[in-house]
mmCIF file of C-alpha atoms and ligand atoms in Angstrom:
data_model
loop_
_atom_site.group_PDB
_atom_site.id
_atom_site.type_symbol
_atom_site.label_atom_id
_atom_site.label_comp_id
_atom_site.label_asym_id
_atom_site.label_seq_id
_atom_site.Cartn_x
_atom_site.Cartn_y
_atom_site.Cartn_z
ATOM 1 C CA MET A 1 91.382 97.115 18.185
ATOM 2 C CA PHE A 2 94.255 98.542 20.197
ATOM 3 C CA VAL A 3 93.130 98.818 23.837
ATOM 4 C CA VAL A 4 94.546 101.051 26.576
ATOM 5 C CA GLY A 5 93.577 100.333 30.199
ATOM 6 C CA LEU A 6 93.464 103.511 32.279
ATOM 7 C CA THR A 7 93.801 103.188 36.029
ATOM 8 C CA GLY A 8 94.747 105.150 39.132
ATOM 9 C CA GLY A 9 93.718 105.436 42.755
ATOM 10 C CA ILE A 10 90.679 107.349 43.931
ATOM 11 C CA GLY A 11 91.207 111.056 43.289
ATOM 12 C CA SER A 12 94.269 110.503 41.102
ATOM 13 C CA GLY A 13 92.518 112.219 38.206
ATOM 14 C CA LYS A 14 91.364 109.240 36.111
ATOM 15 C CA SER A 15 88.096 110.863 35.042
ATOM 16 C CA THR A 16 89.863 114.144 34.285
ATOM 17 C CA VAL A 17 92.489 112.379 32.149
ATOM 18 C CA ALA A 18 89.927 110.073 30.483
ATOM 19 C CA ASN A 19 87.921 113.123 29.416
ATOM 20 C CA LEU A 20 91.018 114.680 27.847
ATOM 21 C CA PHE A 21 91.487 111.523 25.743
ATOM 22 C CA ALA A 22 87.796 111.555 24.831
ATOM 23 C CA MET A 23 88.184 115.160 23.629
ATOM 24 C CA ARG A 24 90.868 113.829 21.268
ATOM 25 C CA GLY A 25 88.424 111.358 19.735
ATOM 26 C CA VAL A 26 89.240 108.276 21.778
ATOM 27 C CA PRO A 27 86.150 106.201 22.661
ATOM 28 C CA LEU A 28 85.919 105.508 26.394
ATOM 29 C CA ILE A 29 84.583 102.401 28.062
ATOM 30 C CA ASP A 30 83.891 102.970 31.752
ATOM 31 C CA THR A 31 83.809 99.760 33.780
ATOM 32 C CA ASP A 32 82.181 101.552 36.738
ATOM 33 C CA LEU A 33 79.287 102.540 34.488
ATOM 34 C CA ILE A 34 79.032 98.962 33.227
ATOM 35 C CA ALA A 35 79.023 97.649 36.805
ATOM 36 C CA HIS A 36 76.178 100.016 37.578
ATOM 37 C CA ARG A 37 74.241 99.144 34.437
ATOM 38 C CA ILE A 38 74.332 95.374 34.951
ATOM 39 C CA THR A 39 72.886 95.828 38.461
ATOM 40 C CA ALA A 40 70.239 98.393 37.422
ATOM 41 C CA PRO A 41 66.581 97.318 36.929
ATOM 42 C CA ARG A 42 66.559 94.385 34.446
ATOM 43 C CA GLY A 43 70.372 94.422 34.486
ATOM 44 C CA ILE A 44 71.897 91.188 33.256
ATOM 45 C CA ALA A 45 73.524 90.454 36.643
ATOM 46 C CA MET A 46 70.264 90.677 38.600
ATOM 47 C CA PRO A 47 68.863 87.151 38.031
ATOM 48 C CA HIS A 48 72.236 85.696 39.052
ATOM 49 C CA ILE A 49 72.430 87.882 42.163
ATOM 50 C CA ALA A 50 68.874 86.966 43.183
ATOM 51 C CA ALA A 51 69.647 83.265 42.756
ATOM 52 C CA GLU A 52 72.935 83.459 44.677
ATOM 53 C CA PHE A 53 72.033 85.872 47.495
ATOM 54 C CA GLY A 54 68.228 85.792 47.644
ATOM 55 C CA GLU A 55 65.433 88.105 46.560
ATOM 56 C CA GLU A 56 66.024 90.312 49.617
ATOM 57 C CA PHE A 57 69.017 91.769 47.790
ATOM 58 C CA VAL A 58 66.781 92.941 44.949
ATOM 59 C CA ALA A 59 65.099 96.333 45.452
ATOM 60 C CA ALA A 60 61.444 96.930 44.542
ATOM 61 C CA ASP A 61 62.413 98.321 41.129
ATOM 62 C CA GLY A 62 64.452 95.224 40.263
ATOM 63 C CA SER A 63 67.846 96.820 40.805
ATOM 64 C CA LEU A 64 70.484 95.737 43.289
ATOM 65 C CA ASP A 65 69.804 96.820 46.882
ATOM 66 C CA ARG A 66 73.196 98.537 47.051
ATOM 67 C CA ALA A 67 73.091 99.500 50.719
ATOM 68 C CA ARG A 68 72.241 95.943 51.757
ATOM 69 C CA MET A 69 74.886 94.391 49.526
ATOM 70 C CA ARG A 70 77.482 96.928 50.638
ATOM 71 C CA SER A 71 76.942 96.124 54.296
ATOM 72 C CA LEU A 72 77.159 92.379 53.560
ATOM 73 C CA VAL A 73 80.379 92.459 51.548
ATOM 74 C CA PHE A 74 81.971 95.036 53.821
ATOM 75 C CA SER A 75 82.284 92.465 56.602
ATOM 76 C CA ASP A 76 82.177 89.209 54.611
ATOM 77 C CA GLU A 77 85.099 88.602 52.269
ATOM 78 C CA ALA A 78 83.625 85.317 50.970
ATOM 79 C CA ALA A 79 80.408 87.106 50.019
ATOM 80 C CA ARG A 80 82.425 89.773 48.214
ATOM 81 C CA LYS A 81 84.168 87.045 46.225
ATOM 82 C CA ARG A 82 80.825 85.423 45.353
ATOM 83 C CA LEU A 83 79.459 88.780 44.174
ATOM 84 C CA GLU A 84 82.575 89.442 42.104
ATOM 85 C CA GLY A 85 82.291 85.928 40.681
ATOM 86 C CA ILE A 86 78.998 87.064 39.168
ATOM 87 C CA THR A 87 79.814 90.651 38.221
ATOM 88 C CA HIS A 88 83.406 90.504 36.989
ATOM 89 C CA PRO A 89 82.862 88.067 34.091
ATOM 90 C CA LEU A 90 79.797 90.080 33.009
ATOM 91 C CA ILE A 91 81.756 93.348 33.174
ATOM 92 C CA ARG A 92 84.544 91.794 31.101
ATOM 93 C CA ALA A 93 82.057 90.494 28.516
ATOM 94 C CA GLU A 94 80.307 93.876 28.274
ATOM 95 C CA THR A 95 83.669 95.616 27.935
ATOM 96 C CA GLU A 96 84.608 93.320 25.049
ATOM 97 C CA ARG A 97 81.259 93.911 23.370
ATOM 98 C CA GLU A 98 81.748 97.688 23.604
ATOM 99 C CA GLN A 99 85.314 97.340 22.303
ATOM 100 C CA HIS A 100 84.020 95.579 19.194
ATOM 101 C CA GLU A 101 81.414 98.279 18.622
ATOM 102 C CA ALA A 102 83.762 101.228 19.235
ATOM 103 C CA HIS A 103 84.861 103.472 16.388
ATOM 104 C CA GLY A 104 88.144 105.273 16.879
ATOM 105 C CA PRO A 105 91.906 105.010 16.419
ATOM 106 C CA TYR A 106 92.069 102.967 19.631
ATOM 107 C CA VAL A 107 89.870 102.505 22.657
ATOM 108 C CA MET A 108 90.416 103.380 26.313
ATOM 109 C CA VAL A 109 88.949 101.212 29.067
ATOM 110 C CA VAL A 110 88.760 102.977 32.438
ATOM 111 C CA VAL A 111 89.339 100.354 35.140
ATOM 112 C CA PRO A 112 89.757 101.852 38.620
ATOM 113 C CA LEU A 113 90.671 98.436 40.049
ATOM 114 C CA LEU A 114 92.821 97.231 37.143
ATOM 115 C CA VAL A 115 95.705 96.281 39.412
ATOM 116 C CA GLU A 116 93.490 94.794 42.129
ATOM 117 C CA SER A 117 91.133 92.647 40.100
ATOM 118 C CA GLY A 118 92.418 89.783 38.100
ATOM 119 C CA THR A 119 93.230 89.585 34.481
ATOM 120 C CA TRP A 120 92.851 93.108 33.137
ATOM 121 C CA LYS A 121 96.535 93.495 32.419
ATOM 122 C CA GLU A 122 96.333 90.620 29.943
ATOM 123 C CA ARG A 123 93.242 92.104 28.308
ATOM 124 C CA VAL A 124 94.748 95.432 27.296
ATOM 125 C CA ASN A 125 97.672 96.387 25.063
ATOM 126 C CA ARG A 126 98.946 99.129 27.394
ATOM 127 C CA VAL A 127 98.327 100.010 31.028
ATOM 128 C CA LEU A 128 98.241 103.779 31.649
ATOM 129 C CA THR A 129 98.415 104.814 35.311
ATOM 130 C CA VAL A 130 97.448 108.267 36.519
ATOM 131 C CA ASP A 131 99.778 108.958 39.415
ATOM 132 C CA CYS A 132 99.799 111.384 42.325
ATOM 133 C CA THR A 133 100.818 111.368 45.979
ATOM 134 C CA VAL A 134 98.526 109.985 48.670
ATOM 135 C CA GLU A 135 98.313 113.452 50.227
ATOM 136 C CA THR A 136 96.961 114.855 46.975
ATOM 137 C CA GLN A 137 94.418 112.016 46.716
ATOM 138 C CA ILE A 138 93.230 112.798 50.243
ATOM 139 C CA ALA A 139 92.917 116.543 49.613
ATOM 140 C CA ARG A 140 91.031 116.058 46.311
ATOM 141 C CA VAL A 141 88.552 113.490 47.586
ATOM 142 C CA MET A 142 87.862 115.415 50.800
ATOM 143 C CA ASN A 143 87.167 118.404 48.582
ATOM 144 C CA ARG A 144 85.179 116.549 45.866
ATOM 145 C CA ASN A 145 83.082 114.228 48.064
ATOM 146 C CA GLY A 146 83.070 116.068 51.378
ATOM 147 C CA PHE A 147 84.606 112.990 53.049
ATOM 148 C CA SER A 148 86.733 113.146 56.195
ATOM 149 C CA ARG A 149 90.435 112.391 56.046
ATOM 150 C CA GLU A 150 89.740 109.056 57.802
ATOM 151 C CA GLN A 151 87.077 108.079 55.261
ATOM 152 C CA VAL A 152 89.436 108.739 52.362
ATOM 153 C CA LEU A 153 92.263 106.861 54.080
ATOM 154 C CA ALA A 154 89.958 103.859 54.594
ATOM 155 C CA ILE A 155 89.161 103.780 50.856
ATOM 156 C CA ILE A 156 92.825 104.162 49.914
ATOM 157 C CA ALA A 157 93.749 101.327 52.303
ATOM 158 C CA ARG A 158 91.483 98.953 50.336
ATOM 159 C CA GLN A 159 93.090 99.889 47.014
ATOM 160 C CA ALA A 160 96.440 98.872 45.563
ATOM 161 C CA THR A 161 99.413 100.941 46.678
ATOM 162 C CA ARG A 162 100.857 103.711 44.561
ATOM 163 C CA GLU A 163 103.950 101.533 44.051
ATOM 164 C CA ALA A 164 101.882 98.557 42.831
ATOM 165 C CA ARG A 165 100.037 100.732 40.327
ATOM 166 C CA LEU A 166 103.296 102.203 39.044
ATOM 167 C CA ALA A 167 104.814 98.726 38.769
ATOM 168 C CA ALA A 168 101.859 97.594 36.657
ATOM 169 C CA ALA A 169 102.044 100.616 34.355
ATOM 170 C CA ASP A 170 103.438 100.708 30.830
ATOM 171 C CA ASP A 171 102.892 104.453 30.793
ATOM 172 C CA VAL A 172 102.361 107.028 33.531
ATOM 173 C CA ILE A 173 100.681 110.420 33.568
ATOM 174 C CA PHE A 174 101.884 112.402 36.543
ATOM 175 C CA ASN A 175 99.051 114.488 37.960
ATOM 176 C CA ASP A 176 100.267 116.076 41.155
ATOM 177 C CA ASN A 177 100.358 119.850 41.413
ATOM 178 C CA VAL A 178 100.061 119.865 37.652
ATOM 179 C CA PRO A 179 98.244 122.723 35.913
ATOM 180 C CA LEU A 180 95.723 121.687 33.276
ATOM 181 C CA GLU A 181 97.948 122.854 30.394
ATOM 182 C CA GLU A 182 100.733 120.560 31.529
ATOM 183 C CA LEU A 183 98.314 117.672 31.991
ATOM 184 C CA GLU A 184 97.118 118.274 28.430
ATOM 185 C CA MET A 185 100.700 118.177 27.163
ATOM 186 C CA GLN A 186 101.246 114.802 28.827
ATOM 187 C CA VAL A 187 97.967 113.540 27.370
ATOM 188 C CA ASP A 188 98.957 114.753 23.894
ATOM 189 C CA ALA A 189 102.329 113.006 24.034
ATOM 190 C CA THR A 190 100.792 109.755 25.281
ATOM 191 C CA HIS A 191 97.940 109.962 22.771
ATOM 192 C CA HIS A 192 100.379 110.346 19.870
ATOM 193 C CA ALA A 193 102.391 107.362 21.043
ATOM 194 C CA TYR A 194 99.185 105.296 21.162
ATOM 195 C CA LEU A 195 98.140 106.465 17.692
ATOM 196 C CA ALA A 196 101.481 105.202 16.387
ATOM 197 C CA ASP A 197 101.164 101.907 18.316
ATOM 198 C CA ALA A 198 97.622 101.407 17.045
ATOM 199 C CA MET A 199 98.728 101.719 13.420
ATOM 200 C CA LYS A 200 101.474 99.083 13.701
HETATM 201 P P1 LIG B 1 89.355 110.011 39.887
HETATM 202 O O1 LIG B 1 88.451 109.821 38.690
HETATM 203 O O2 LIG B 1 90.680 109.337 39.738
HETATM 204 O O3 LIG B 1 88.708 109.714 41.211
HETATM 205 P P2 LIG B 1 89.044 112.837 39.263
HETATM 206 O O4 LIG B 1 89.443 112.976 37.842
HETATM 207 O O5 LIG B 1 87.584 112.875 39.580
HETATM 208 O O6 LIG B 1 89.738 111.564 39.935
HETATM 209 O O7 LIG B 1 89.818 113.984 40.085
HETATM 210 C C1 LIG B 1 89.568 114.161 41.477
HETATM 211 C C2 LIG B 1 89.313 115.636 41.755
HETATM 212 O O8 LIG B 1 90.515 116.355 41.588
HETATM 213 C C3 LIG B 1 88.282 116.248 40.820
HETATM 214 O O9 LIG B 1 87.508 117.160 41.543
HETATM 215 C C4 LIG B 1 89.163 116.932 39.777
HETATM 216 O O10 LIG B 1 88.518 118.053 39.224
HETATM 217 C C5 LIG B 1 90.386 117.353 40.583
HETATM 218 N N1 LIG B 1 91.620 117.338 39.782
HETATM 219 C C6 LIG B 1 92.154 116.296 39.116
HETATM 220 N N2 LIG B 1 93.304 116.631 38.507
HETATM 221 C C7 LIG B 1 93.509 117.928 38.797
HETATM 222 C C8 LIG B 1 94.553 118.872 38.448
HETATM 223 N N3 LIG B 1 95.607 118.551 37.692
HETATM 224 N N4 LIG B 1 94.421 120.144 38.909
HETATM 225 C C9 LIG B 1 93.370 120.479 39.673
HETATM 226 N N5 LIG B 1 92.376 119.647 40.044
HETATM 227 C C10 LIG B 1 92.439 118.380 39.617
#
């Protein structure tokens, strides 16, 4: 199966663009959803997390105590690495399982942290970056999430830079001050190129 990895910073328009591909019949695999599912009640990561961090990180319903884990890994880089050591291989395995089960001309894996975390670039045939300016990211996320400018800047500071994401890209969809019709035209052109690639 031909696999496209879709990435972009927070507020770049990843979900918007991913949905436009889905409307064209491309199956989506969302790694954020997988991350959530494996740490939900009876999620496959939970026994490993309990063993590594202790039962106090497991909520009453058997899911991850997200607030507690967030406050731990926020200040403790080693703990973050230990958590990722559990979750990342499981997310990759689940992604591969979904890829095998997917029916479509090609499959799109949405990986917000494709550039930041490890080996994704080697796991996909093409990297597609959704690009916009930092100012646009800030405005959109303040508007979407009701965050302050400082809160958005703090999130952006923990992500790869715009330049790093562009450097990692095989293809780019520019989504800054772009009306929906123009975004759709970019998606159509990219989609047709992928259809051709997938048939090679
Ligand atoms: P991401 O998934 O990368 O965080 P989203 O797709 O959720 O980004 O987009 C962030 C916000 O900006 C959403 O509220 C979305 O509706 C809006 N948005 C994205 N692209 C555009 C665009 N071209 N024109 C207008 N609004 C947009």
